[in-house]
mmCIF file of C-alpha atoms and ligand atoms in Angstrom:
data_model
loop_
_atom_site.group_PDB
_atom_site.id
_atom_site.type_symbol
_atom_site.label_atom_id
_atom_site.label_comp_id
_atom_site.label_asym_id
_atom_site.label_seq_id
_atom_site.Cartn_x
_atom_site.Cartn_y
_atom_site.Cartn_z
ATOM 1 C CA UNK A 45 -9.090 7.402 -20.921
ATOM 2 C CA UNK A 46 -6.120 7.325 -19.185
ATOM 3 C CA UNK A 47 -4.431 4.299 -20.702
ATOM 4 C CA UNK A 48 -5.775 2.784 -23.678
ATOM 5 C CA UNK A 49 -4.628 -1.061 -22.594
ATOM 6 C CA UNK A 50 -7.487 -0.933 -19.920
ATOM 7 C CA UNK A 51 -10.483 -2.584 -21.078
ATOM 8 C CA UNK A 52 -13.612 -1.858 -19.559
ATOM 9 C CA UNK A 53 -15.371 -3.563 -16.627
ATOM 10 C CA UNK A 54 -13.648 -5.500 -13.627
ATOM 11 C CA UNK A 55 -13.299 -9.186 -13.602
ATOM 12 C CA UNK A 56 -13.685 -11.571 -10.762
ATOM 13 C CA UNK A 57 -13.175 -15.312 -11.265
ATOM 14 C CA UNK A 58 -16.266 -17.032 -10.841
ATOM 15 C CA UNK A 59 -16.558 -19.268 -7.769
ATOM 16 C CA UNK A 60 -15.875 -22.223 -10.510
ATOM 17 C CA UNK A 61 -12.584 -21.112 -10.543
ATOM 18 C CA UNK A 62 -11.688 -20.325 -6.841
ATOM 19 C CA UNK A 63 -9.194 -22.846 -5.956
ATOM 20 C CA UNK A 64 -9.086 -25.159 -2.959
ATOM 21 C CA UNK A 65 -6.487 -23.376 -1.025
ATOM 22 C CA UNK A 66 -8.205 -20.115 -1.521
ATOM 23 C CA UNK A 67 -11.430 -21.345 -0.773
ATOM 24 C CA UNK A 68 -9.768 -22.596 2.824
ATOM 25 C CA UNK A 69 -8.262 -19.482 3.106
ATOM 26 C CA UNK A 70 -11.672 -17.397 2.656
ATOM 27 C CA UNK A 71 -12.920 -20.361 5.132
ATOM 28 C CA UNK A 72 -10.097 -19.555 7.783
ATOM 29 C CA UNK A 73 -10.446 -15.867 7.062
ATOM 30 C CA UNK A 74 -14.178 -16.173 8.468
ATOM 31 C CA UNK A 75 -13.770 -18.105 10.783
ATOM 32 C CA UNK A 76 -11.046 -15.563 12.639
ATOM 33 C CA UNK A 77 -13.605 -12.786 11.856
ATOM 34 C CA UNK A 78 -16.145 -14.538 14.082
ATOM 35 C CA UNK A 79 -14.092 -15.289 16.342
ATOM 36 C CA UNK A 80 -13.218 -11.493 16.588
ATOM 37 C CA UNK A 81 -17.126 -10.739 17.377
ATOM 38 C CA UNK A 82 -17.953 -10.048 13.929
ATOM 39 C CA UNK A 83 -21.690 -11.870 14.222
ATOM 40 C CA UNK A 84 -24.580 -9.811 12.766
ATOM 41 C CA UNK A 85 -24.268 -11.977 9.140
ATOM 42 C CA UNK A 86 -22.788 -15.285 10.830
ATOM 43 C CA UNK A 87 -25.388 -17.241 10.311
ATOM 44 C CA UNK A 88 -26.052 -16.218 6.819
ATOM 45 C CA UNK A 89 -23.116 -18.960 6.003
ATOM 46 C CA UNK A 90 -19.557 -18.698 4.987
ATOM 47 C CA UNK A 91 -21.136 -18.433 0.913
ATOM 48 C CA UNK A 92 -21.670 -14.850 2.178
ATOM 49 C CA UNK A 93 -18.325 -14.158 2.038
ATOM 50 C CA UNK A 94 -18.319 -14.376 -1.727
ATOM 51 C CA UNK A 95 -20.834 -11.825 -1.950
ATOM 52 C CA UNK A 96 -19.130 -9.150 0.791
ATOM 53 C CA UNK A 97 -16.520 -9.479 -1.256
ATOM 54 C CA UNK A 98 -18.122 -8.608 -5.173
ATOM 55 C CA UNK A 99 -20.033 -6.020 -2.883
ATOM 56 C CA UNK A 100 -16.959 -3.695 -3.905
ATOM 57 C CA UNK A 101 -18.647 -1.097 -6.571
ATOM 58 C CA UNK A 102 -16.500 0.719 -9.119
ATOM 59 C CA UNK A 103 -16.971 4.067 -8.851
ATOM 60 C CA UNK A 104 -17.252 4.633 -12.715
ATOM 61 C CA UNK A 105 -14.324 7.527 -12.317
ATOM 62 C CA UNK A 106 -11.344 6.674 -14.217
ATOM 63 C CA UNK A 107 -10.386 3.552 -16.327
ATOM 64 C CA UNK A 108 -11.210 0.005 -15.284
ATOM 65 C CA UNK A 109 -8.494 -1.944 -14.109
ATOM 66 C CA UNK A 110 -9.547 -5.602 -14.737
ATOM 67 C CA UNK A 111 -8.320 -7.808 -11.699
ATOM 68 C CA UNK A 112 -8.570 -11.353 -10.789
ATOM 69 C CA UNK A 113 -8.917 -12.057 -6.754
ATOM 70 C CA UNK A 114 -5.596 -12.575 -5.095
ATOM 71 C CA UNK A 115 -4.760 -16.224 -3.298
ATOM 72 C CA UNK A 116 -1.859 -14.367 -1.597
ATOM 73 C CA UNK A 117 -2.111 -15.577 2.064
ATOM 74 C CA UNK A 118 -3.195 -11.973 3.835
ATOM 75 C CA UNK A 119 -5.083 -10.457 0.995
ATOM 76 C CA UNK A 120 -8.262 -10.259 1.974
ATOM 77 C CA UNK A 121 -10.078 -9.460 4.600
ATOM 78 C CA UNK A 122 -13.545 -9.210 6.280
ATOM 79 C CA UNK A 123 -13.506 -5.813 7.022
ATOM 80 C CA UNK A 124 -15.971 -3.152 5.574
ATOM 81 C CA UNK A 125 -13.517 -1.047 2.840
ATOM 82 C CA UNK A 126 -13.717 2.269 3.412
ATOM 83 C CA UNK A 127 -16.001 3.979 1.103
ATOM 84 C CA UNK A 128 -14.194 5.250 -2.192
ATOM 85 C CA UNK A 129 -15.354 8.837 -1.184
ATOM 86 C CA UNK A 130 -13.108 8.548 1.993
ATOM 87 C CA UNK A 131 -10.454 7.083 0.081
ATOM 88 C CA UNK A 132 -9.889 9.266 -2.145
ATOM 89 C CA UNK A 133 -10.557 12.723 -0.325
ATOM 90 C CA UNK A 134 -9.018 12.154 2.921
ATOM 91 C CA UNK A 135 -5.203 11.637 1.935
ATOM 92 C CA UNK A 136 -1.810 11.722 2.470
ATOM 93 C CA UNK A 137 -0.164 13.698 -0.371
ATOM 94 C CA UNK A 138 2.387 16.175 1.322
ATOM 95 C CA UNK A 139 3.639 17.469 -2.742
ATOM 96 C CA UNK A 140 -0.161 18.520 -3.155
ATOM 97 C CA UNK A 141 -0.121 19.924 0.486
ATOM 98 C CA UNK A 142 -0.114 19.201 3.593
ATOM 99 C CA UNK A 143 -3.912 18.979 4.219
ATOM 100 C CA UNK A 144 -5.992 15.837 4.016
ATOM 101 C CA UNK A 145 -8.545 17.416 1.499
ATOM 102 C CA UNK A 146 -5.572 19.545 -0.266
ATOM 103 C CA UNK A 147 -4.670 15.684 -2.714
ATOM 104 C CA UNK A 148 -7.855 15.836 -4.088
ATOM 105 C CA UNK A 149 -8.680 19.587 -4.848
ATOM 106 C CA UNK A 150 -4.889 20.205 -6.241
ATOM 107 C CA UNK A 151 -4.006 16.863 -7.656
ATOM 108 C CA UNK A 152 -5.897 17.732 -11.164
ATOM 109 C CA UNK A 153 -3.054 18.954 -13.255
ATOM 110 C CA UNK A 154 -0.612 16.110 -12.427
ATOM 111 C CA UNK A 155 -0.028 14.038 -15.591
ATOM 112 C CA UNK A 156 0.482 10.458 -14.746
ATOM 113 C CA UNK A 157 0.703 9.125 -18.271
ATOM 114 C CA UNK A 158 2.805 9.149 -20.392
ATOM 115 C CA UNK A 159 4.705 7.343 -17.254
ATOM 116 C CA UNK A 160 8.616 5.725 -17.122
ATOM 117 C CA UNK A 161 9.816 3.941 -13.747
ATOM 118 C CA UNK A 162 13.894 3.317 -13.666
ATOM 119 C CA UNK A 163 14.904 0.553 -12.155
ATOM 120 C CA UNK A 164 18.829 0.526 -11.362
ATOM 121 C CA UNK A 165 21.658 0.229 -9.295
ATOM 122 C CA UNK A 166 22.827 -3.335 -8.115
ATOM 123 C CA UNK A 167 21.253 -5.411 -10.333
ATOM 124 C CA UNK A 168 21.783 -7.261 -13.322
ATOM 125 C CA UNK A 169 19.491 -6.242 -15.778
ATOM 126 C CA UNK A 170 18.633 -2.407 -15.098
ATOM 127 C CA UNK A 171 15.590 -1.042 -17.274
ATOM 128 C CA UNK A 172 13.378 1.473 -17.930
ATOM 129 C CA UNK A 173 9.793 0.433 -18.296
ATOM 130 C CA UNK A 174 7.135 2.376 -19.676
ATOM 131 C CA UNK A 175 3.917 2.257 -17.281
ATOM 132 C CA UNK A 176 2.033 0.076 -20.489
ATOM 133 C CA UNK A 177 4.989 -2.566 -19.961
ATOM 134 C CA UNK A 178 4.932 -2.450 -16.573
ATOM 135 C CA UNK A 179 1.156 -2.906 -16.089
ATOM 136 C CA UNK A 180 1.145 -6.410 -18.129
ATOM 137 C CA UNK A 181 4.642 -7.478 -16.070
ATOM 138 C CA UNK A 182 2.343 -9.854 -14.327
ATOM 139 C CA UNK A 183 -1.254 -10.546 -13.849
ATOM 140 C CA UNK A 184 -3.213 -7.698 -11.822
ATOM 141 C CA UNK A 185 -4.705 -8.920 -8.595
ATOM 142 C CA UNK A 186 -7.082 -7.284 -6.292
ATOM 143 C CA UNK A 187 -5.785 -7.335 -2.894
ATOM 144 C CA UNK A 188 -7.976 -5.808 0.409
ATOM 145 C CA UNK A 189 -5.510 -4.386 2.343
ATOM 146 C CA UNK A 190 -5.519 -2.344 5.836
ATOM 147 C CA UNK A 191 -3.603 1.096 5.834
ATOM 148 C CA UNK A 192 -2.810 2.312 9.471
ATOM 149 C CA UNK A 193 -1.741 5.964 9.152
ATOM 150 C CA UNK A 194 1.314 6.994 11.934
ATOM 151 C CA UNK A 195 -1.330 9.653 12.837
ATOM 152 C CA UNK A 196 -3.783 7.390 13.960
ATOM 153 C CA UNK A 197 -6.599 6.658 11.318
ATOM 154 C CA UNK A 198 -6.845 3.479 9.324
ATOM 155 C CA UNK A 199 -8.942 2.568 6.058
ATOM 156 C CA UNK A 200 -9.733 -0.737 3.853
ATOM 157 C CA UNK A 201 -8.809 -0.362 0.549
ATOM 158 C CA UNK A 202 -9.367 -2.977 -2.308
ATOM 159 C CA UNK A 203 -5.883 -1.969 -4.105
ATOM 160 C CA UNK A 204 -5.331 -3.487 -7.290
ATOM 161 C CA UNK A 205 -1.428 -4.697 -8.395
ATOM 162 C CA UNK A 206 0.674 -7.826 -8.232
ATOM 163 C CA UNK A 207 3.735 -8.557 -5.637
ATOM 164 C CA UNK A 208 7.075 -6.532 -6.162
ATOM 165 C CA UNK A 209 8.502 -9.791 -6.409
ATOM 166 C CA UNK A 210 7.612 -10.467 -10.091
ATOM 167 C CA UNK A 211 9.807 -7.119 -10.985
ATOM 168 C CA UNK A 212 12.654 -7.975 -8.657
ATOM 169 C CA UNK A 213 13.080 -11.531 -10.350
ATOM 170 C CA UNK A 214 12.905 -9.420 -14.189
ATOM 171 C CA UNK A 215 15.831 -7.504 -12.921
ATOM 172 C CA UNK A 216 17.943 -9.866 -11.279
ATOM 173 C CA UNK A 217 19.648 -8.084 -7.912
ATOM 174 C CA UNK A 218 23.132 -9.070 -7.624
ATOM 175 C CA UNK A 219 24.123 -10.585 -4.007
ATOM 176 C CA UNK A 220 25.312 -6.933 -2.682
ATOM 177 C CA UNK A 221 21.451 -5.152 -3.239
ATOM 178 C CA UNK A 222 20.064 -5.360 0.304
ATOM 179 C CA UNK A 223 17.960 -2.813 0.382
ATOM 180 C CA UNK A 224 15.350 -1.274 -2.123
ATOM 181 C CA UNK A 225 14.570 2.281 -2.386
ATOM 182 C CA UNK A 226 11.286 4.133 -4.203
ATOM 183 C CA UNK A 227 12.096 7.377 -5.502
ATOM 184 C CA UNK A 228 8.556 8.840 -6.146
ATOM 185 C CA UNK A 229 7.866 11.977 -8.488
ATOM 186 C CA UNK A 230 8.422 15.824 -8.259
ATOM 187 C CA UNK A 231 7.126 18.535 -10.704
ATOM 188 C CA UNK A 232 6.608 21.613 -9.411
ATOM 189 C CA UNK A 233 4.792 22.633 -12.529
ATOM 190 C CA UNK A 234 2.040 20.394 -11.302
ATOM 191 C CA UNK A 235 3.171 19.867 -7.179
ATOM 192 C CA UNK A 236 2.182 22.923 -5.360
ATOM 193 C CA UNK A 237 3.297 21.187 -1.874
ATOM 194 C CA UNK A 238 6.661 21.111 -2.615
ATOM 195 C CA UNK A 239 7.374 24.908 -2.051
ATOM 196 C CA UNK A 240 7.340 23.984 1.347
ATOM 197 C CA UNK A 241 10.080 22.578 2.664
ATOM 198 C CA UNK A 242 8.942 20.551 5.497
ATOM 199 C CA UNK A 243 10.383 17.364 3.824
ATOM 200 C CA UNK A 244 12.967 16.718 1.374
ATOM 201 C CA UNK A 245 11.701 16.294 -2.048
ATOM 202 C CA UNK A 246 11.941 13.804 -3.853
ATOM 203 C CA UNK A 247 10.245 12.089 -1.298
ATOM 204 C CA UNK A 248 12.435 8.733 -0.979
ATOM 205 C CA UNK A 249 11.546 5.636 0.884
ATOM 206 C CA UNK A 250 13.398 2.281 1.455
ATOM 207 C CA UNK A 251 12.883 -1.874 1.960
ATOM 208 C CA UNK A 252 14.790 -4.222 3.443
ATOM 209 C CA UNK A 253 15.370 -6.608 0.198
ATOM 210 C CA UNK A 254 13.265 -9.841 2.447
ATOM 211 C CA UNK A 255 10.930 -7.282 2.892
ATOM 212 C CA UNK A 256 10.394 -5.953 -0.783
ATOM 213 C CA UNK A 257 10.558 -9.498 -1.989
ATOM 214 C CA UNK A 258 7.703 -10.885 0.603
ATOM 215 C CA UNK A 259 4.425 -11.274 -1.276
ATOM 216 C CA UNK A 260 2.577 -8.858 0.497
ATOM 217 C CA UNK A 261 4.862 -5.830 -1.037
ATOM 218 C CA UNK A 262 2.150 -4.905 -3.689
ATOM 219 C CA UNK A 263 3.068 -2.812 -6.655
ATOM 220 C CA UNK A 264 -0.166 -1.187 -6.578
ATOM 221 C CA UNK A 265 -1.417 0.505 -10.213
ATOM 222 C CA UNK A 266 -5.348 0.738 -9.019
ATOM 223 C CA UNK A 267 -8.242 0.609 -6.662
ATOM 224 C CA UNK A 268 -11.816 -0.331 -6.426
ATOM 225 C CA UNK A 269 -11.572 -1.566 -10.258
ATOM 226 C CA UNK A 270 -10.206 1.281 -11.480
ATOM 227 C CA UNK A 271 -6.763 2.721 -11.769
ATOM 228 C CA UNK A 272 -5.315 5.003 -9.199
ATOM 229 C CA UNK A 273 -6.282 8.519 -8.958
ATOM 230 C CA UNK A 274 -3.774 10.927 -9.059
ATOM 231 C CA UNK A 275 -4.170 12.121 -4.632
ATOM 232 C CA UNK A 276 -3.430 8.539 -4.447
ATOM 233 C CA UNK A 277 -0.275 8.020 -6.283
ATOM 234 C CA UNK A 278 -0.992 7.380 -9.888
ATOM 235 C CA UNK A 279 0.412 5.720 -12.121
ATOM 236 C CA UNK A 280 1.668 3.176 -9.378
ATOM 237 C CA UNK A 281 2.566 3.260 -6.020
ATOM 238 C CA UNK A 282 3.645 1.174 -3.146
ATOM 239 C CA UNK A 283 1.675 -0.825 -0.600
ATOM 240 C CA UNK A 284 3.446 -2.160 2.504
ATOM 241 C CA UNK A 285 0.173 -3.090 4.605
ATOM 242 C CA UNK A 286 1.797 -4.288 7.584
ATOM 243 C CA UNK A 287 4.060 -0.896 7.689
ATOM 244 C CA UNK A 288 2.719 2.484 8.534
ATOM 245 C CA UNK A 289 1.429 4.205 5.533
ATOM 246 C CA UNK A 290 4.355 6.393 5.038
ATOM 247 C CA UNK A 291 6.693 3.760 4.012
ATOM 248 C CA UNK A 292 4.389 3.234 0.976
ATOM 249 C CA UNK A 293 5.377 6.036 -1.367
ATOM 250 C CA UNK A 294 3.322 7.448 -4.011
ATOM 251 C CA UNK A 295 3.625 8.092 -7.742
ATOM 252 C CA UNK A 296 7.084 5.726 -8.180
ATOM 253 C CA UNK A 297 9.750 7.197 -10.390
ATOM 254 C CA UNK A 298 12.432 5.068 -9.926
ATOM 255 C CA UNK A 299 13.257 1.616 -8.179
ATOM 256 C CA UNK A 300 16.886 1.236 -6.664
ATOM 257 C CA UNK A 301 18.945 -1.559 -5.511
ATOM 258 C CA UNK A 302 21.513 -0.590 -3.004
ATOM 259 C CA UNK A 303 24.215 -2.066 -0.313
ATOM 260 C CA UNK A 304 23.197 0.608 2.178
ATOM 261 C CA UNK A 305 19.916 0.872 4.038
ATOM 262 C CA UNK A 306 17.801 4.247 3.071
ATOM 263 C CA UNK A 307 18.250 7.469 4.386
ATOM 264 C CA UNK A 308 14.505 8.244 3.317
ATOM 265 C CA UNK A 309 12.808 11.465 3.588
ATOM 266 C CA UNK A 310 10.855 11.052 6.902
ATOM 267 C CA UNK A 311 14.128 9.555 8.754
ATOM 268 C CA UNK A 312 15.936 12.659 7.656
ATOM 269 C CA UNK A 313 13.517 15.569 8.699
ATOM 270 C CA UNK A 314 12.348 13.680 11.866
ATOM 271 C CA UNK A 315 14.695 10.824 12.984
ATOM 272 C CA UNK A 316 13.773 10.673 16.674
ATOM 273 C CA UNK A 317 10.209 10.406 15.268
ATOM 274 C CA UNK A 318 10.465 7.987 12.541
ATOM 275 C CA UNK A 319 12.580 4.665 11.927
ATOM 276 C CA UNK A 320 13.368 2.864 8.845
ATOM 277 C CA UNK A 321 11.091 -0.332 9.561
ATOM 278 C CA UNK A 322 8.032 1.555 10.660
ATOM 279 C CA UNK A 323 6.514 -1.567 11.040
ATOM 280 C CA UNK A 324 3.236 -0.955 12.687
ATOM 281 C CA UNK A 325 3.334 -1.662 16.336
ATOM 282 C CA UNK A 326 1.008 -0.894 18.928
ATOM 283 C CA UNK A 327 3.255 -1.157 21.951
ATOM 284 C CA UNK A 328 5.646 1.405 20.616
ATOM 285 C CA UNK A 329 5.014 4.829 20.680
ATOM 286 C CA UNK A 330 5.603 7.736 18.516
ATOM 287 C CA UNK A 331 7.021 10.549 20.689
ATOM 288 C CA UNK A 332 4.428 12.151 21.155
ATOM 289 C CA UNK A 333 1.279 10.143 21.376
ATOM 290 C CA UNK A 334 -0.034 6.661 21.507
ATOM 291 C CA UNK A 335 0.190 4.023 18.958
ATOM 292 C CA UNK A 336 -2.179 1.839 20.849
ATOM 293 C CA UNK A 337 -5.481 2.397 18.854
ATOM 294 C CA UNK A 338 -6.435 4.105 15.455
ATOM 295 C CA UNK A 339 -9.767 5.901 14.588
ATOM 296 C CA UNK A 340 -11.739 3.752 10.941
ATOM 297 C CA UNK A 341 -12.315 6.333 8.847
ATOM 298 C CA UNK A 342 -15.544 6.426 8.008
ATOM 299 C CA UNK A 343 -16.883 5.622 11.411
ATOM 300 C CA UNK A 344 -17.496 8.792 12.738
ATOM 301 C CA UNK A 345 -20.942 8.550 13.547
ATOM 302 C CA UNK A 346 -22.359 8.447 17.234
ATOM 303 C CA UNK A 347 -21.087 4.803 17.934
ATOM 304 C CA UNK A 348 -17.951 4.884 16.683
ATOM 305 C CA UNK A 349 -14.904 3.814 18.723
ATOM 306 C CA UNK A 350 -11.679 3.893 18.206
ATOM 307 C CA UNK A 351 -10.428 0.304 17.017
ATOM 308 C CA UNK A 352 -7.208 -1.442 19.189
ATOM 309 C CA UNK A 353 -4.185 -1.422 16.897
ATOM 310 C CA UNK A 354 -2.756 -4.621 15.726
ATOM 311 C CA UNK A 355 0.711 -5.671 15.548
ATOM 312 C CA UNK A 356 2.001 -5.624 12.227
ATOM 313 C CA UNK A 357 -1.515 -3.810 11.229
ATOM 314 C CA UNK A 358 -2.447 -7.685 11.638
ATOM 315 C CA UNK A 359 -0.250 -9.524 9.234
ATOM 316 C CA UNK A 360 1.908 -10.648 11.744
ATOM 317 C CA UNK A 361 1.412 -14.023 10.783
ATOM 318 C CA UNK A 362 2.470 -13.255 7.437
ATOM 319 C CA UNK A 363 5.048 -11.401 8.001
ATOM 320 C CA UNK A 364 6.705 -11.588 11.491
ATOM 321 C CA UNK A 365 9.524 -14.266 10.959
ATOM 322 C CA UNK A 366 11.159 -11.437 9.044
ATOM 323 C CA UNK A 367 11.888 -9.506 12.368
ATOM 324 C CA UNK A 368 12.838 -12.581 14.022
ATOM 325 C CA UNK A 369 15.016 -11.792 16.947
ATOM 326 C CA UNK A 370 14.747 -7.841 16.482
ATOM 327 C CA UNK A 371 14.267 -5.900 19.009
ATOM 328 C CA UNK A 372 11.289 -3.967 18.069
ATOM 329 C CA UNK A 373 11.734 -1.293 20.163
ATOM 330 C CA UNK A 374 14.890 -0.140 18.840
ATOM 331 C CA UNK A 375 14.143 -0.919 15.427
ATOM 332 C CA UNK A 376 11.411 1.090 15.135
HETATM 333 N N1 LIG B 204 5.086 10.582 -2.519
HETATM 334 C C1 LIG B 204 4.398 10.469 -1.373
HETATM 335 N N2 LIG B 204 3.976 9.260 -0.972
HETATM 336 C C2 LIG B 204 3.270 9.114 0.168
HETATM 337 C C3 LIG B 204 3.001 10.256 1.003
HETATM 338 C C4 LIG B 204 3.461 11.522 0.560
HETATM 339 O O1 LIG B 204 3.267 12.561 1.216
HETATM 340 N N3 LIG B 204 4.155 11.595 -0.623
HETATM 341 N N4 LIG B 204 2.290 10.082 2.189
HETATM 342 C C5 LIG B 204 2.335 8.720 2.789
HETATM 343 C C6 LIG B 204 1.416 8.573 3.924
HETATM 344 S S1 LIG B 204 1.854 9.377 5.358
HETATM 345 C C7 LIG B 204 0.307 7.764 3.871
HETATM 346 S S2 LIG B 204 -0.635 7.469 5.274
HETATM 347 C C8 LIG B 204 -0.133 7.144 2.589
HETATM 348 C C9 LIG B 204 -1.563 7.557 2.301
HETATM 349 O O2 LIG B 204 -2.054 6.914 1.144
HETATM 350 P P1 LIG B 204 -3.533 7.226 0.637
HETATM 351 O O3 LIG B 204 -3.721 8.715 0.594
HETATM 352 O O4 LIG B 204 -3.631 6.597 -0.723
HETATM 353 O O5 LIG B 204 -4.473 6.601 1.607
HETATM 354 O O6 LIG B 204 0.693 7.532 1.489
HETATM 355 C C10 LIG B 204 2.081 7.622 1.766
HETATM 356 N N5 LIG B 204 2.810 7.882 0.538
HETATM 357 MO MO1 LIG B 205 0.651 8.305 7.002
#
């Protein structure tokens, strides 16, 4: 298949091996769910949780990515993931096109192996790994992450990666790198999107360096047991949960370490729209609508409401200290 290293079938340690801490995590996890009005299995017992969260199927697509269950504080969650179907038909993928279904339909001719990533500028040891080398930099972990789309939609998506963190240390930034940026791929052999010009290709995004270094920055090289599909930025991609989904850039290139913060592709074509941080926040709004709620996709049956946005996308505990006397209104 796509790369040979991936053996087949997807690996979850058995409960035997769930540590303590993760175990009160899973415990604390629950216990917020049901406080959030999340009853119909309550009484079915907190062991449930173990089995919502196997419940994940691998689609039996592309190569198995074997993963072991993160004990990252924020990486799981509750919440339903959004069926694979949705995931990886309804997308985000402006160098395929600029509609949601375009990813998936023109996505097929994009090679994603063989794969190099740079990794350069102010740091000490600057490399070039191939995507082999890079997948076996650290230990893969599944992680169930929230994405909350600028345009209003959300999903759940059991991504599978390890923290950005692990490559940072390997490359040693030098005290000047404050900022990180993703430089994601262009071929226009295999891109049809980017004959338009709406944005300015490559598309580029940026981190703060405490930001790329927290442990919820996920290098992301699969989902739902398998590696990525091409609409959703294979080889490897970025995954900034409590950011909107933009910041997390697709199909990574090359990693750079700079003194200056990002002028990134959606702060140049639309700077009164878009800011840098892009943390998700429900109490700001985008010019020109709402922030305040976000539409599960997935739900769009009868019942269906929209859901109330959460600051930070939720991970506010997690994360918020890093905006610590910001004002979030300016720093959009
Ligand atoms: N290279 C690249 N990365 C990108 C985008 C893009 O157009 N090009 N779209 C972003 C947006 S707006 C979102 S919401 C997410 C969508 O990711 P998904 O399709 O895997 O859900 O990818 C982000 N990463
Ligand atoms: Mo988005």
């Amino acid at each position: 298949m796509l790369i040979k290293t991936h053996r087949d079938g997807f690996i979850h340690p058995v409960a035997s091996e769930i540590t303590p801490q993760s175990v009160y995590r899973e415990r604390r996890d629950m216990l917020r769910w049901l406080a959030g009005g999340g009853a119909g299995v309550a009484l079915a017992g907190w062991a449930q949780r173990d089995a919502r969260a196997q419940m994940v199927q691998r689609p039996g697509k592309l190569a198995a990515l074997p993963a072991v269950r993160s004990n990252v504080d924020g990486a799981a969650t509750m919440e339903k993931s959004t069926d694979y179907k949705d995931a990886s038909t309804y997308n985000n993928f402006y160098e395929f096109g600029t509609d949601k279904s375009d990813p998936a339909r023109l996505a097929g001719k994009f090679q994603p192996t063989p794969w190099t990533v740079e990794v350069e500028g102010l740091v000490r040891k600057p490399a070039r790994y191939a995507i082999e080398d890079l997948l076996k930099l650290s230990a893969q972990e599944e992680r169930i992450y929230r994405l909350r789309c600028v345009e209003g939609w959300s999903m759940v998506i059991p991504w599978i990666g390890y923290s950005l963190s692990k490559l940072i240390e390997r490359v040693e930034p030098l005290g000047s790198a404050k900022y990180v940026e993703f430089h994601t791929a262009a071929d226009p052999k295999t891109m049809p999107g980017l004959s338009a010009s709406m944005l300015e290709w490559p598309y580029v995004e940026g981190l703060r360096m405490d930001e790329a270094r927290h442990p919820l920055t996920l290098l992301a090289f699969g989902m739902y047991g398998e590696v990525l599909p091409n609409q959703n930025g294979a080889p490897l991609r970025l995954m900034t949960p409590w950011k909107y989904g933009f910041k997390s850039g697709k199909s990574i290139v090359r990693i750079r370490f700079t003194e200056k913060e990002t002028r990134t592709s959606w702060t140049r074509s639309a700077p009164t729209e878009y800011g840098f941080f892009a943390n998700v926040n429900p109490n700001v709004d985008h010019p020109r609508w709402s922030q305040a709620t976000e539409r599960r996709i997935g739900e769009d049956g009868l019942f269906a409401k929209r859901r109330k946005t959460l600051m930070f996308n939720g991970y506010e505990s997690q994360v918020g200290q890093l905006y610590a006397g910001m004002d979030l209104r300016k720093f959009y």
